[in-house]
């Protein structure tokens, strides 16, 4: 959805208000509001990339079953707390699961983390890009594509090659904490199997829709993903 180019909209669209917008569109009154892993994610307000000037709000439905209520073209307004905001344009994109693996074995994957990402470690918030936590969480959310042993094998094979991150404070779900934003580059151990590389490519691309860590239903942990194929072989 594209919203008007009002300067204060990103400040108005707090994590809890983004969550309320998504729940209002994607949940029914009796449908799963208290579930731990919800089947959707929200992206924070970002500058619109199309022909219409404004802010772009993205909602991502993450399972093959359709949402309990139809969401499509024709949205006219969203509400952030006290203000109702017009929707200038809206579109729906459907991404088949097969397209997430339609790449050569990746050499590296870069995550551009757009909103604070945080994980949990030993019961405390952990604002660092630990590859085991990143890929174990993605494997749990993309249910049914790999067994627990395959996900554990992948999480142990991913390496953190480079990062340029900083912590960013955030308030959500009634608490104040911090996550990290910036760029992170992951890759695979050279001993990783073909099947592990396939799962790495799939979950890495899936992160562009599902986000990373906690609070993805509130617009936290949103990422843009760049998958880098291996260099061509030389004669």
Tab-separated table of C-alpha atoms in Angstrom, residues 91-193:
chain	number	residue	atom	x	y	z
A	91	UNK	CA	-1.299	-4.085	-5.048
A	92	UNK	CA	-1.005	-7.773	-4.196
A	93	UNK	CA	1.999	-9.864	-5.235
A	94	UNK	CA	1.924	-13.654	-4.974
A	95	UNK	CA	5.318	-15.373	-4.682
A	96	UNK	CA	5.308	-19.162	-5.229
A	97	UNK	CA	7.540	-21.054	-2.838
A	98	UNK	CA	9.456	-22.539	-5.771
A	99	UNK	CA	10.790	-19.119	-6.758
A	100	UNK	CA	12.686	-18.866	-3.464
A	101	UNK	CA	15.019	-21.641	-4.594
A	102	UNK	CA	15.288	-20.734	-8.273
A	103	UNK	CA	18.916	-19.637	-7.908
A	104	UNK	CA	22.343	-21.181	-8.258
A	105	UNK	CA	24.181	-22.194	-5.113
A	106	UNK	CA	24.719	-18.815	-3.423
A	107	UNK	CA	28.209	-17.602	-2.622
A	108	UNK	CA	27.089	-14.965	-0.136
A	109	UNK	CA	23.822	-13.437	1.051
A	110	UNK	CA	23.596	-9.819	2.181
A	111	UNK	CA	20.826	-8.670	4.488
A	112	UNK	CA	20.146	-4.935	4.568
A	113	UNK	CA	18.397	-4.683	7.939
A	114	UNK	CA	15.936	-1.782	7.719
A	115	UNK	CA	14.329	-1.825	11.160
A	116	UNK	CA	15.704	-3.020	14.519
A	117	UNK	CA	16.232	-6.790	14.623
A	118	UNK	CA	16.585	-8.610	17.907
A	119	UNK	CA	16.695	-12.182	19.113
A	120	UNK	CA	16.431	-13.927	22.467
A	121	UNK	CA	19.361	-15.714	24.109
A	122	UNK	CA	19.195	-17.218	27.591
A	123	UNK	CA	15.987	-15.307	28.208
A	124	UNK	CA	17.391	-11.882	27.340
A	125	UNK	CA	17.151	-9.699	24.245
A	126	UNK	CA	20.167	-10.244	22.015
A	127	UNK	CA	20.708	-7.548	19.343
A	128	UNK	CA	23.390	-9.352	17.303
A	129	UNK	CA	23.255	-11.295	13.978
A	130	UNK	CA	24.089	-14.753	15.304
A	131	UNK	CA	23.810	-17.047	12.231
A	132	UNK	CA	22.450	-19.964	14.260
A	133	UNK	CA	19.642	-17.845	15.690
A	134	UNK	CA	18.913	-16.196	12.328
A	135	UNK	CA	18.545	-19.403	10.324
A	136	UNK	CA	16.969	-21.522	13.047
A	137	UNK	CA	14.259	-18.867	13.365
A	138	UNK	CA	13.689	-18.680	9.612
A	139	UNK	CA	13.507	-22.484	9.409
A	140	UNK	CA	10.876	-22.557	12.137
A	141	UNK	CA	8.734	-19.941	10.396
A	142	UNK	CA	8.860	-21.578	6.957
A	143	UNK	CA	7.220	-24.683	8.315
A	144	UNK	CA	7.138	-27.917	6.351
A	145	UNK	CA	10.023	-27.310	3.915
A	146	UNK	CA	12.699	-29.001	6.035
A	147	UNK	CA	12.930	-31.186	9.111
A	148	UNK	CA	14.477	-30.038	12.403
A	149	UNK	CA	17.697	-31.946	11.683
A	150	UNK	CA	18.107	-30.218	8.304
A	151	UNK	CA	17.539	-26.806	9.855
A	152	UNK	CA	20.075	-27.546	12.613
A	153	UNK	CA	22.599	-28.706	10.013
A	154	UNK	CA	22.110	-25.506	8.047
A	155	UNK	CA	22.343	-23.278	11.122
A	156	UNK	CA	25.673	-24.903	11.973
A	157	UNK	CA	27.012	-24.439	8.430
A	158	UNK	CA	26.254	-20.705	8.040
A	159	UNK	CA	29.129	-18.301	8.603
A	160	UNK	CA	28.996	-14.587	9.386
A	161	UNK	CA	31.449	-13.029	6.933
A	162	UNK	CA	30.951	-9.328	7.378
A	163	UNK	CA	28.713	-6.822	9.095
A	164	UNK	CA	28.298	-3.094	9.484
A	165	UNK	CA	25.645	-2.671	12.152
A	166	UNK	CA	24.664	-0.429	15.019
A	167	UNK	CA	22.140	-0.753	17.798
A	168	UNK	CA	18.872	1.124	17.556
A	169	UNK	CA	16.410	1.643	20.448
A	170	UNK	CA	12.825	0.551	19.929
A	171	UNK	CA	9.605	0.463	21.953
A	172	UNK	CA	7.128	-2.294	21.190
A	173	UNK	CA	4.681	-4.564	22.935
A	174	UNK	CA	4.861	-2.446	26.082
A	175	UNK	CA	8.626	-2.625	26.498
A	176	UNK	CA	11.676	-0.626	25.514
A	177	UNK	CA	14.686	-2.481	24.143
A	178	UNK	CA	17.169	-2.297	21.259
A	179	UNK	CA	17.909	-4.155	18.053
A	180	UNK	CA	20.473	-3.820	15.290
A	181	UNK	CA	20.223	-2.230	11.871
A	182	UNK	CA	22.753	-2.145	9.015
A	183	UNK	CA	24.204	-4.730	6.641
A	184	UNK	CA	25.117	-8.343	7.378
A	185	UNK	CA	26.738	-10.841	4.994
A	186	UNK	CA	26.305	-14.587	5.514
A	187	UNK	CA	27.775	-17.502	3.607
A	188	UNK	CA	28.111	-21.273	3.834
A	189	UNK	CA	30.902	-23.537	4.931
A	190	UNK	CA	32.633	-25.063	1.917
A	191	UNK	CA	31.657	-28.513	3.201
A	192	UNK	CA	27.933	-27.788	3.069
A	193	UNK	CA	25.931	-30.251	0.992
